[in-house]
Amino acid sequence: MLSVFLRWLGFSAVLHLVWEIAQLPLYTIYREGDLATIAFAVGHCTAGDLLISAATYLAAGLVARSGGWPLERPGTGLAAAVAVGMAYTAFSEWLNVSVRGSWEYAPAMPQLFGIGLAPLFQWLAIPTLTLFAVRRTKLGRLI
């Protein structure tokens, strides 16, 4: 079980880092921030994504009743991980954009009720890709 969890975190970290870099143009920091500020934001957000990934994995394990849910109950676990990730992200985006003003969306960010769709889609795409990667590998080898 621990190796599955660690693979989940490893694949999640890489995929979230790539996502955070790719979605930078959808935030005002991309045009307004200097390189150090942008680098810090990417690192900070990726670290946060990794914590959320760990929490979604554990929540999915509770729902699926299996610590090794990616291999044993992938559908149930993925549905729970996506639901928890999207719910937290919707709340966090609302809080940090609309209430705190911690960051701003660029005009290019598609939104639904003031929530950026790119970060929401992130929590559909990344857990799905991570599940695929975890299921396809076992300590670096194909299962």
PDB file of N, CA, C and O in Angstrom, residues 2-82:
ATOM      1  N   LEU A   2       1.914   1.282   0.771  1.00  0.00           N
ATOM      2  CA  LEU A   2       2.760   2.471   0.830  1.00  0.00           C
ATOM      3  C   LEU A   2       3.382   2.775  -0.525  1.00  0.00           C
ATOM      4  O   LEU A   2       3.437   3.938  -0.934  1.00  0.00           O
ATOM      5  N   SER A   3       3.801   1.735  -1.236  1.00  0.00           N
ATOM      6  CA  SER A   3       4.415   1.981  -2.543  1.00  0.00           C
ATOM      7  C   SER A   3       3.405   2.560  -3.525  1.00  0.00           C
ATOM      8  O   SER A   3       3.752   3.405  -4.354  1.00  0.00           O
ATOM      9  N   VAL A   4       2.156   2.157  -3.438  1.00  0.00           N
ATOM     10  CA  VAL A   4       1.109   2.706  -4.313  1.00  0.00           C
ATOM     11  C   VAL A   4       0.895   4.181  -3.970  1.00  0.00           C
ATOM     12  O   VAL A   4       0.829   5.034  -4.862  1.00  0.00           O
ATOM     13  N   PHE A   5       0.817   4.501  -2.687  1.00  0.00           N
ATOM     14  CA  PHE A   5       0.642   5.881  -2.243  1.00  0.00           C
ATOM     15  C   PHE A   5       1.817   6.752  -2.681  1.00  0.00           C
ATOM     16  O   PHE A   5       1.623   7.862  -3.187  1.00  0.00           O
ATOM     17  N   LEU A   6       3.031   6.248  -2.530  1.00  0.00           N
ATOM     18  CA  LEU A   6       4.209   7.023  -2.928  1.00  0.00           C
ATOM     19  C   LEU A   6       4.266   7.224  -4.437  1.00  0.00           C
ATOM     20  O   LEU A   6       4.657   8.294  -4.911  1.00  0.00           O
ATOM     21  N   ARG A   7       3.868   6.213  -5.201  1.00  0.00           N
ATOM     22  CA  ARG A   7       3.792   6.394  -6.660  1.00  0.00           C
ATOM     23  C   ARG A   7       2.729   7.438  -7.002  1.00  0.00           C
ATOM     24  O   ARG A   7       2.925   8.262  -7.890  1.00  0.00           O
ATOM     25  N   TRP A   8       1.607   7.398  -6.293  1.00  0.00           N
ATOM     26  CA  TRP A   8       0.551   8.400  -6.496  1.00  0.00           C
ATOM     27  C   TRP A   8       1.107   9.811  -6.297  1.00  0.00           C
ATOM     28  O   TRP A   8       0.911  10.690  -7.124  1.00  0.00           O
ATOM     29  N   LEU A   9       1.820   9.994  -5.198  1.00  0.00           N
ATOM     30  CA  LEU A   9       2.381  11.310  -4.909  1.00  0.00           C
ATOM     31  C   LEU A   9       3.440  11.713  -5.931  1.00  0.00           C
ATOM     32  O   LEU A   9       3.492  12.869  -6.349  1.00  0.00           O
ATOM     33  N   GLY A  10       4.282  10.772  -6.337  1.00  0.00           N
ATOM     34  CA  GLY A  10       5.329  11.084  -7.312  1.00  0.00           C
ATOM     35  C   GLY A  10       4.772  11.504  -8.657  1.00  0.00           C
ATOM     36  O   GLY A  10       5.172  12.548  -9.205  1.00  0.00           O
ATOM     37  N   PHE A  11       3.858  10.715  -9.188  1.00  0.00           N
ATOM     38  CA  PHE A  11       3.247  11.078 -10.470  1.00  0.00           C
ATOM     39  C   PHE A  11       2.449  12.373 -10.339  1.00  0.00           C
ATOM     40  O   PHE A  11       2.494  13.224 -11.222  1.00  0.00           O
ATOM     41  N   SER A  12       1.730  12.537  -9.228  1.00  0.00           N
ATOM     42  CA  SER A  12       0.954  13.760  -9.011  1.00  0.00           C
ATOM     43  C   SER A  12       1.852  14.983  -9.004  1.00  0.00           C
ATOM     44  O   SER A  12       1.518  16.012  -9.602  1.00  0.00           O
ATOM     45  N   ALA A  13       2.981  14.887  -8.316  1.00  0.00           N
ATOM     46  CA  ALA A  13       3.883  16.039  -8.218  1.00  0.00           C
ATOM     47  C   ALA A  13       4.347  16.495  -9.591  1.00  0.00           C
ATOM     48  O   ALA A  13       4.309  17.684  -9.912  1.00  0.00           O
ATOM     49  N   VAL A  14       4.765  15.569 -10.415  1.00  0.00           N
ATOM     50  CA  VAL A  14       5.260  15.911 -11.750  1.00  0.00           C
ATOM     51  C   VAL A  14       4.140  16.504 -12.600  1.00  0.00           C
ATOM     52  O   VAL A  14       4.311  17.547 -13.242  1.00  0.00           O
ATOM     53  N   LEU A  15       2.987  15.860 -12.591  1.00  0.00           N
ATOM     54  CA  LEU A  15       1.872  16.325 -13.418  1.00  0.00           C
ATOM     55  C   LEU A  15       1.348  17.685 -12.952  1.00  0.00           C
ATOM     56  O   LEU A  15       1.034  18.551 -13.784  1.00  0.00           O
ATOM     57  N   HIS A  16       1.265  17.896 -11.646  1.00  0.00           N
ATOM     58  CA  HIS A  16       0.805  19.193 -11.150  1.00  0.00           C
ATOM     59  C   HIS A  16       1.811  20.302 -11.463  1.00  0.00           C
ATOM     60  O   HIS A  16       1.408  21.426 -11.785  1.00  0.00           O
ATOM     61  N   LEU A  17       3.091  20.002 -11.386  1.00  0.00           N
ATOM     62  CA  LEU A  17       4.100  21.001 -11.744  1.00  0.00           C
ATOM     63  C   LEU A  17       3.935  21.416 -13.208  1.00  0.00           C
ATOM     64  O   LEU A  17       3.910  22.613 -13.524  1.00  0.00           O
ATOM     65  N   VAL A  18       3.787  20.449 -14.086  1.00  0.00           N
ATOM     66  CA  VAL A  18       3.587  20.747 -15.508  1.00  0.00           C
ATOM     67  C   VAL A  18       2.309  21.566 -15.692  1.00  0.00           C
ATOM     68  O   VAL A  18       2.291  22.545 -16.448  1.00  0.00           O
ATOM     69  N   TRP A  19       1.238  21.185 -15.008  1.00  0.00           N
ATOM     70  CA  TRP A  19      -0.035  21.902 -15.124  1.00  0.00           C
ATOM     71  C   TRP A  19       0.101  23.340 -14.647  1.00  0.00           C
ATOM     72  O   TRP A  19      -0.386  24.260 -15.300  1.00  0.00           O
ATOM     73  N   GLU A  20       0.745  23.528 -13.498  1.00  0.00           N
ATOM     74  CA  GLU A  20       0.895  24.880 -12.957  1.00  0.00           C
ATOM     75  C   GLU A  20       1.658  25.782 -13.923  1.00  0.00           C
ATOM     76  O   GLU A  20       1.294  26.940 -14.107  1.00  0.00           O
ATOM     77  N   ILE A  21       2.675  25.259 -14.547  1.00  0.00           N
ATOM     78  CA  ILE A  21       3.432  26.043 -15.528  1.00  0.00           C
ATOM     79  C   ILE A  21       2.577  26.331 -16.758  1.00  0.00           C
ATOM     80  O   ILE A  21       2.547  27.462 -17.251  1.00  0.00           O
ATOM     81  N   ALA A  22       1.851  25.322 -17.217  1.00  0.00           N
ATOM     82  CA  ALA A  22       1.039  25.478 -18.427  1.00  0.00           C
ATOM     83  C   ALA A  22      -0.099  26.489 -18.242  1.00  0.00           C
ATOM     84  O   ALA A  22      -0.448  27.200 -19.182  1.00  0.00           O
ATOM     85  N   GLN A  23      -0.669  26.566 -17.048  1.00  0.00           N
ATOM     86  CA  GLN A  23      -1.807  27.472 -16.858  1.00  0.00           C
ATOM     87  C   GLN A  23      -1.398  28.880 -16.414  1.00  0.00           C
ATOM     88  O   GLN A  23      -2.257  29.741 -16.218  1.00  0.00           O
ATOM     89  N   LEU A  24      -0.114  29.141 -16.285  1.00  0.00           N
ATOM     90  CA  LEU A  24       0.344  30.473 -15.882  1.00  0.00           C
ATOM     91  C   LEU A  24      -0.257  31.615 -16.698  1.00  0.00           C
ATOM     92  O   LEU A  24      -0.640  32.642 -16.122  1.00  0.00           O
ATOM     93  N   PRO A  25      -0.365  31.508 -18.026  1.00  0.00           N
ATOM     94  CA  PRO A  25      -0.933  32.630 -18.791  1.00  0.00           C
ATOM     95  C   PRO A  25      -2.384  32.966 -18.426  1.00  0.00           C
ATOM     96  O   PRO A  25      -2.891  34.011 -18.805  1.00  0.00           O
ATOM     97  N   LEU A  26      -3.049  32.089 -17.679  1.00  0.00           N
ATOM     98  CA  LEU A  26      -4.433  32.339 -17.288  1.00  0.00           C
ATOM     99  C   LEU A  26      -4.542  33.152 -16.001  1.00  0.00           C
ATOM    100  O   LEU A  26      -5.645  33.452 -15.539  1.00  0.00           O
ATOM    101  N   TYR A  27      -3.386  33.517 -15.441  1.00  0.00           N
ATOM    102  CA  TYR A  27      -3.332  34.331 -14.223  1.00  0.00           C
ATOM    103  C   TYR A  27      -2.557  35.609 -14.509  1.00  0.00           C
ATOM    104  O   TYR A  27      -1.627  35.628 -15.322  1.00  0.00           O
ATOM    105  N   THR A  28      -2.903  36.686 -13.810  1.00  0.00           N
ATOM    106  CA  THR A  28      -2.240  37.971 -14.048  1.00  0.00           C
ATOM    107  C   THR A  28      -0.760  37.942 -13.670  1.00  0.00           C
ATOM    108  O   THR A  28       0.021  38.712 -14.229  1.00  0.00           O
ATOM    109  N   ILE A  29      -0.361  37.071 -12.774  1.00  0.00           N
ATOM    110  CA  ILE A  29       1.041  37.002 -12.359  1.00  0.00           C
ATOM    111  C   ILE A  29       1.967  36.716 -13.537  1.00  0.00           C
ATOM    112  O   ILE A  29       3.126  37.119 -13.547  1.00  0.00           O
ATOM    113  N   TYR A  30       1.438  36.054 -14.545  1.00  0.00           N
ATOM    114  CA  TYR A  30       2.243  35.700 -15.717  1.00  0.00           C
ATOM    115  C   TYR A  30       2.786  36.948 -16.410  1.00  0.00           C
ATOM    116  O   TYR A  30       3.918  36.969 -16.873  1.00  0.00           O
ATOM    117  N   ARG A  31       1.978  38.002 -16.478  1.00  0.00           N
ATOM    118  CA  ARG A  31       2.402  39.237 -17.133  1.00  0.00           C
ATOM    119  C   ARG A  31       2.937  40.285 -16.157  1.00  0.00           C
ATOM    120  O   ARG A  31       3.728  41.124 -16.519  1.00  0.00           O
ATOM    121  N   GLU A  32       2.490  40.217 -14.923  1.00  0.00           N
ATOM    122  CA  GLU A  32       2.842  41.253 -13.957  1.00  0.00           C
ATOM    123  C   GLU A  32       3.989  40.869 -13.031  1.00  0.00           C
ATOM    124  O   GLU A  32       4.637  41.750 -12.476  1.00  0.00           O
ATOM    125  N   GLY A  33       4.235  39.574 -12.848  1.00  0.00           N
ATOM    126  CA  GLY A  33       5.244  39.145 -11.891  1.00  0.00           C
ATOM    127  C   GLY A  33       6.627  39.019 -12.501  1.00  0.00           C
ATOM    128  O   GLY A  33       6.771  38.797 -13.699  1.00  0.00           O
ATOM    129  N   ASP A  34       7.650  39.168 -11.655  1.00  0.00           N
ATOM    130  CA  ASP A  34       9.010  38.901 -12.127  1.00  0.00           C
ATOM    131  C   ASP A  34       9.283  37.404 -12.009  1.00  0.00           C
ATOM    132  O   ASP A  34       8.473  36.647 -11.467  1.00  0.00           O
ATOM    133  N   LEU A  35      10.419  36.978 -12.529  1.00  0.00           N
ATOM    134  CA  LEU A  35      10.739  35.551 -12.589  1.00  0.00           C
ATOM    135  C   LEU A  35      10.748  34.902 -11.203  1.00  0.00           C
ATOM    136  O   LEU A  35      10.227  33.803 -11.024  1.00  0.00           O
ATOM    137  N   ALA A  36      11.322  35.579 -10.213  1.00  0.00           N
ATOM    138  CA  ALA A  36      11.379  35.013  -8.864  1.00  0.00           C
ATOM    139  C   ALA A  36       9.983  34.842  -8.270  1.00  0.00           C
ATOM    140  O   ALA A  36       9.682  33.819  -7.636  1.00  0.00           O
ATOM    141  N   THR A  37       9.119  35.828  -8.485  1.00  0.00           N
ATOM    142  CA  THR A  37       7.750  35.758  -7.969  1.00  0.00           C
ATOM    143  C   THR A  37       6.988  34.625  -8.636  1.00  0.00           C
ATOM    144  O   THR A  37       6.267  33.873  -7.977  1.00  0.00           O
ATOM    145  N   ILE A  38       7.147  34.495  -9.940  1.00  0.00           N
ATOM    146  CA  ILE A  38       6.473  33.431 -10.683  1.00  0.00           C
ATOM    147  C   ILE A  38       6.990  32.064 -10.234  1.00  0.00           C
ATOM    148  O   ILE A  38       6.213  31.135 -10.001  1.00  0.00           O
ATOM    149  N   ALA A  39       8.305  31.929 -10.100  1.00  0.00           N
ATOM    150  CA  ALA A  39       8.892  30.655  -9.668  1.00  0.00           C
ATOM    151  C   ALA A  39       8.392  30.273  -8.279  1.00  0.00           C
ATOM    152  O   ALA A  39       8.052  29.106  -8.027  1.00  0.00           O
ATOM    153  N   PHE A  40       8.336  31.252  -7.376  1.00  0.00           N
ATOM    154  CA  PHE A  40       7.820  30.979  -6.038  1.00  0.00           C
ATOM    155  C   PHE A  40       6.364  30.528  -6.107  1.00  0.00           C
ATOM    156  O   PHE A  40       5.962  29.574  -5.428  1.00  0.00           O
ATOM    157  N   ALA A  41       5.554  31.215  -6.905  1.00  0.00           N
ATOM    158  CA  ALA A  41       4.134  30.866  -7.026  1.00  0.00           C
ATOM    159  C   ALA A  41       3.955  29.459  -7.573  1.00  0.00           C
ATOM    160  O   ALA A  41       3.132  28.687  -7.067  1.00  0.00           O
ATOM    161  N   VAL A  42       4.724  29.104  -8.586  1.00  0.00           N
ATOM    162  CA  VAL A  42       4.628  27.757  -9.163  1.00  0.00           C
ATOM    163  C   VAL A  42       5.016  26.711  -8.119  1.00  0.00           C
ATOM    164  O   VAL A  42       4.339  25.690  -7.947  1.00  0.00           O
ATOM    165  N   GLY A  43       6.115  26.954  -7.399  1.00  0.00           N
ATOM    166  CA  GLY A  43       6.539  26.014  -6.367  1.00  0.00           C
ATOM    167  C   GLY A  43       5.535  25.906  -5.233  1.00  0.00           C
ATOM    168  O   GLY A  43       5.204  24.800  -4.779  1.00  0.00           O
ATOM    169  N   HIS A  44       5.027  27.042  -4.793  1.00  0.00           N
ATOM    170  CA  HIS A  44       4.035  27.083  -3.721  1.00  0.00           C
ATOM    171  C   HIS A  44       2.762  26.349  -4.126  1.00  0.00           C
ATOM    172  O   HIS A  44       2.220  25.542  -3.367  1.00  0.00           O
ATOM    173  N   CYS A  45       2.279  26.627  -5.327  1.00  0.00           N
ATOM    174  CA  CYS A  45       1.044  25.992  -5.793  1.00  0.00           C
ATOM    175  C   CYS A  45       1.228  24.496  -6.015  1.00  0.00           C
ATOM    176  O   CYS A  45       0.339  23.699  -5.703  1.00  0.00           O
ATOM    177  N   THR A  46       2.373  24.099  -6.530  1.00  0.00           N
ATOM    178  CA  THR A  46       2.640  22.676  -6.737  1.00  0.00           C
ATOM    179  C   THR A  46       2.720  21.948  -5.394  1.00  0.00           C
ATOM    180  O   THR A  46       2.196  20.839  -5.260  1.00  0.00           O
ATOM    181  N   ALA A  47       3.351  22.571  -4.403  1.00  0.00           N
ATOM    182  CA  ALA A  47       3.406  21.964  -3.073  1.00  0.00           C
ATOM    183  C   ALA A  47       1.995  21.824  -2.496  1.00  0.00           C
ATOM    184  O   ALA A  47       1.657  20.778  -1.912  1.00  0.00           O
ATOM    185  N   GLY A  48       1.173  22.852  -2.674  1.00  0.00           N
ATOM    186  CA  GLY A  48      -0.214  22.761  -2.233  1.00  0.00           C
ATOM    187  C   GLY A  48      -0.970  21.659  -2.952  1.00  0.00           C
ATOM    188  O   GLY A  48      -1.740  20.908  -2.341  1.00  0.00           O
ATOM    189  N   ASP A  49      -0.740  21.553  -4.262  1.00  0.00           N
ATOM    190  CA  ASP A  49      -1.377  20.487  -5.044  1.00  0.00           C
ATOM    191  C   ASP A  49      -0.980  19.107  -4.515  1.00  0.00           C
ATOM    192  O   ASP A  49      -1.792  18.183  -4.483  1.00  0.00           O
ATOM    193  N   LEU A  50       0.268  18.981  -4.107  1.00  0.00           N
ATOM    194  CA  LEU A  50       0.747  17.700  -3.587  1.00  0.00           C
ATOM    195  C   LEU A  50       0.050  17.367  -2.261  1.00  0.00           C
ATOM    196  O   LEU A  50      -0.325  16.211  -2.029  1.00  0.00           O
ATOM    197  N   LEU A  51      -0.142  18.361  -1.413  1.00  0.00           N
ATOM    198  CA  LEU A  51      -0.884  18.128  -0.165  1.00  0.00           C
ATOM    199  C   LEU A  51      -2.333  17.741  -0.458  1.00  0.00           C
ATOM    200  O   LEU A  51      -2.884  16.833   0.177  1.00  0.00           O
ATOM    201  N   ILE A  52      -2.943  18.431  -1.409  1.00  0.00           N
ATOM    202  CA  ILE A  52      -4.316  18.086  -1.791  1.00  0.00           C
ATOM    203  C   ILE A  52      -4.357  16.675  -2.375  1.00  0.00           C
ATOM    204  O   ILE A  52      -5.276  15.901  -2.096  1.00  0.00           O
ATOM    205  N   SER A  53      -3.357  16.319  -3.167  1.00  0.00           N
ATOM    206  CA  SER A  53      -3.288  14.968  -3.747  1.00  0.00           C
ATOM    207  C   SER A  53      -3.219  13.901  -2.663  1.00  0.00           C
ATOM    208  O   SER A  53      -3.859  12.855  -2.768  1.00  0.00           O
ATOM    209  N   ALA A  54      -2.433  14.162  -1.629  1.00  0.00           N
ATOM    210  CA  ALA A  54      -2.344  13.217  -0.516  1.00  0.00           C
ATOM    211  C   ALA A  54      -3.700  13.093   0.182  1.00  0.00           C
ATOM    212  O   ALA A  54      -4.156  11.978   0.487  1.00  0.00           O
ATOM    213  N   ALA A  55      -4.346  14.231   0.422  1.00  0.00           N
ATOM    214  CA  ALA A  55      -5.653  14.215   1.086  1.00  0.00           C
ATOM    215  C   ALA A  55      -6.705  13.512   0.231  1.00  0.00           C
ATOM    216  O   ALA A  55      -7.520  12.744   0.758  1.00  0.00           O
ATOM    217  N   THR A  56      -6.687  13.762  -1.074  1.00  0.00           N
ATOM    218  CA  THR A  56      -7.677  13.106  -1.937  1.00  0.00           C
ATOM    219  C   THR A  56      -7.432  11.602  -2.001  1.00  0.00           C
ATOM    220  O   THR A  56      -8.382  10.823  -2.060  1.00  0.00           O
ATOM    221  N   TYR A  57      -6.157  11.209  -1.982  1.00  0.00           N
ATOM    222  CA  TYR A  57      -5.840   9.772  -1.980  1.00  0.00           C
ATOM    223  C   TYR A  57      -6.419   9.125  -0.724  1.00  0.00           C
ATOM    224  O   TYR A  57      -7.047   8.063  -0.795  1.00  0.00           O
ATOM    225  N   LEU A  58      -6.192   9.760   0.424  1.00  0.00           N
ATOM    226  CA  LEU A  58      -6.672   9.195   1.691  1.00  0.00           C
ATOM    227  C   LEU A  58      -8.199   9.185   1.747  1.00  0.00           C
ATOM    228  O   LEU A  58      -8.801   8.208   2.201  1.00  0.00           O
ATOM    229  N   ALA A  59      -8.836  10.255   1.275  1.00  0.00           N
ATOM    230  CA  ALA A  59     -10.301  10.293   1.238  1.00  0.00           C
ATOM    231  C   ALA A  59     -10.842   9.202   0.322  1.00  0.00           C
ATOM    232  O   ALA A  59     -11.818   8.523   0.655  1.00  0.00           O
ATOM    233  N   ALA A  60     -10.190   9.017  -0.810  1.00  0.00           N
ATOM    234  CA  ALA A  60     -10.606   7.963  -1.745  1.00  0.00           C
ATOM    235  C   ALA A  60     -10.450   6.590  -1.108  1.00  0.00           C
ATOM    236  O   ALA A  60     -11.278   5.701  -1.316  1.00  0.00           O
ATOM    237  N   GLY A  61      -9.390   6.419  -0.326  1.00  0.00           N
ATOM    238  CA  GLY A  61      -9.193   5.148   0.377  1.00  0.00           C
ATOM    239  C   GLY A  61     -10.306   4.866   1.367  1.00  0.00           C
ATOM    240  O   GLY A  61     -10.744   3.713   1.509  1.00  0.00           O
ATOM    241  N   LEU A  62     -10.781   5.908   2.043  1.00  0.00           N
ATOM    242  CA  LEU A  62     -11.894   5.729   2.973  1.00  0.00           C
ATOM    243  C   LEU A  62     -13.172   5.346   2.233  1.00  0.00           C
ATOM    244  O   LEU A  62     -13.902   4.450   2.646  1.00  0.00           O
ATOM    245  N   VAL A  63     -13.438   6.048   1.140  1.00  0.00           N
ATOM    246  CA  VAL A  63     -14.646   5.764   0.363  1.00  0.00           C
ATOM    247  C   VAL A  63     -14.575   4.369  -0.261  1.00  0.00           C
ATOM    248  O   VAL A  63     -15.546   3.605  -0.228  1.00  0.00           O
ATOM    249  N   ALA A  64     -13.419   4.022  -0.810  1.00  0.00           N
ATOM    250  CA  ALA A  64     -13.256   2.725  -1.473  1.00  0.00           C
ATOM    251  C   ALA A  64     -12.977   1.602  -0.478  1.00  0.00           C
ATOM    252  O   ALA A  64     -12.960   0.432  -0.868  1.00  0.00           O
ATOM    253  N   ARG A  65     -12.725   1.975   0.778  1.00  0.00           N
ATOM    254  CA  ARG A  65     -12.395   1.009   1.830  1.00  0.00           C
ATOM    255  C   ARG A  65     -11.172   0.173   1.475  1.00  0.00           C
ATOM    256  O   ARG A  65     -11.126  -1.032   1.701  1.00  0.00           O
ATOM    257  N   SER A  66     -10.182   0.882   0.916  1.00  0.00           N
ATOM    258  CA  SER A  66      -8.953   0.206   0.511  1.00  0.00           C
ATOM    259  C   SER A  66      -7.828   1.217   0.411  1.00  0.00           C
ATOM    260  O   SER A  66      -7.944   2.206  -0.312  1.00  0.00           O
ATOM    261  N   GLY A  67      -6.737   0.956   1.104  1.00  0.00           N
ATOM    262  CA  GLY A  67      -5.560   1.808   0.988  1.00  0.00           C
ATOM    263  C   GLY A  67      -4.875   1.670  -0.351  1.00  0.00           C
ATOM    264  O   GLY A  67      -4.166   2.554  -0.799  1.00  0.00           O
ATOM    265  N   GLY A  68      -5.109   0.564  -1.021  1.00  0.00           N
ATOM    266  CA  GLY A  68      -4.551   0.333  -2.351  1.00  0.00           C
ATOM    267  C   GLY A  68      -5.595   0.486  -3.435  1.00  0.00           C
ATOM    268  O   GLY A  68      -5.574  -0.211  -4.449  1.00  0.00           O
ATOM    269  N   TRP A  69      -6.501   1.430  -3.246  1.00  0.00           N
ATOM    270  CA  TRP A  69      -7.635   1.596  -4.158  1.00  0.00           C
ATOM    271  C   TRP A  69      -7.273   1.778  -5.622  1.00  0.00           C
ATOM    272  O   TRP A  69      -8.043   1.341  -6.490  1.00  0.00           O
ATOM    273  N   PRO A  70      -6.131   2.403  -5.968  1.00  0.00           N
ATOM    274  CA  PRO A  70      -5.847   2.524  -7.400  1.00  0.00           C
ATOM    275  C   PRO A  70      -5.726   1.166  -8.112  1.00  0.00           C
ATOM    276  O   PRO A  70      -6.007   1.058  -9.307  1.00  0.00           O
ATOM    277  N   LEU A  71      -5.335   0.140  -7.371  1.00  0.00           N
ATOM    278  CA  LEU A  71      -5.211  -1.188  -7.965  1.00  0.00           C
ATOM    279  C   LEU A  71      -6.435  -2.048  -7.691  1.00  0.00           C
ATOM    280  O   LEU A  71      -6.771  -2.921  -8.492  1.00  0.00           O
ATOM    281  N   GLU A  72      -7.103  -1.817  -6.563  1.00  0.00           N
ATOM    282  CA  GLU A  72      -8.190  -2.697  -6.139  1.00  0.00           C
ATOM    283  C   GLU A  72      -9.589  -2.176  -6.470  1.00  0.00           C
ATOM    284  O   GLU A  72     -10.475  -2.950  -6.794  1.00  0.00           O
ATOM    285  N   ARG A  73      -9.809  -0.878  -6.335  1.00  0.00           N
ATOM    286  CA  ARG A  73     -11.120  -0.274  -6.595  1.00  0.00           C
ATOM    287  C   ARG A  73     -10.933   1.069  -7.296  1.00  0.00           C
ATOM    288  O   ARG A  73     -11.291   2.119  -6.767  1.00  0.00           O
ATOM    289  N   PRO A  74     -10.354   1.040  -8.500  1.00  0.00           N
ATOM    290  CA  PRO A  74      -9.970   2.287  -9.162  1.00  0.00           C
ATOM    291  C   PRO A  74     -11.132   3.219  -9.492  1.00  0.00           C
ATOM    292  O   PRO A  74     -10.991   4.438  -9.360  1.00  0.00           O
ATOM    293  N   GLY A  75     -12.251   2.700  -9.906  1.00  0.00           N
ATOM    294  CA  GLY A  75     -13.379   3.561 -10.273  1.00  0.00           C
ATOM    295  C   GLY A  75     -13.942   4.316  -9.087  1.00  0.00           C
ATOM    296  O   GLY A  75     -14.152   5.532  -9.135  1.00  0.00           O
ATOM    297  N   THR A  76     -14.181   3.605  -8.019  1.00  0.00           N
ATOM    298  CA  THR A  76     -14.713   4.219  -6.801  1.00  0.00           C
ATOM    299  C   THR A  76     -13.728   5.229  -6.233  1.00  0.00           C
ATOM    300  O   THR A  76     -14.103   6.350  -5.869  1.00  0.00           O
ATOM    301  N   GLY A  77     -12.467   4.840  -6.162  1.00  0.00           N
ATOM    302  CA  GLY A  77     -11.446   5.727  -5.617  1.00  0.00           C
ATOM    303  C   GLY A  77     -11.263   6.975  -6.454  1.00  0.00           C
ATOM    304  O   GLY A  77     -11.158   8.088  -5.918  1.00  0.00           O
ATOM    305  N   LEU A  78     -11.227   6.815  -7.777  1.00  0.00           N
ATOM    306  CA  LEU A  78     -11.041   7.973  -8.651  1.00  0.00           C
ATOM    307  C   LEU A  78     -12.211   8.943  -8.524  1.00  0.00           C
ATOM    308  O   LEU A  78     -12.004  10.159  -8.448  1.00  0.00           O
ATOM    309  N   ALA A  79     -13.416   8.414  -8.484  1.00  0.00           N
ATOM    310  CA  ALA A  79     -14.589   9.294  -8.341  1.00  0.00           C
ATOM    311  C   ALA A  79     -14.489  10.110  -7.056  1.00  0.00           C
ATOM    312  O   ALA A  79     -14.751  11.319  -7.050  1.00  0.00           O
ATOM    313  N   ALA A  80     -14.082   9.478  -5.973  1.00  0.00           N
ATOM    314  CA  ALA A  80     -13.945  10.182  -4.698  1.00  0.00           C
ATOM    315  C   ALA A  80     -12.809  11.195  -4.750  1.00  0.00           C
ATOM    316  O   ALA A  80     -12.962  12.334  -4.289  1.00  0.00           O
ATOM    317  N   ALA A  81     -11.671  10.810  -5.308  1.00  0.00           N
ATOM    318  CA  ALA A  81     -10.520  11.711  -5.388  1.00  0.00           C
ATOM    319  C   ALA A  81     -10.848  12.951  -6.221  1.00  0.00           C
ATOM    320  O   ALA A  81     -10.523  14.080  -5.835  1.00  0.00           O
ATOM    321  N   VAL A  82     -11.512  12.744  -7.337  1.00  0.00           N
ATOM    322  CA  VAL A  82     -11.890  13.870  -8.201  1.00  0.00           C
ATOM    323  C   VAL A  82     -12.897  14.771  -7.492  1.00  0.00           C
ATOM    324  O   VAL A  82     -12.767  15.998  -7.501  1.00  0.00           O
TER     325      VAL A  82
END
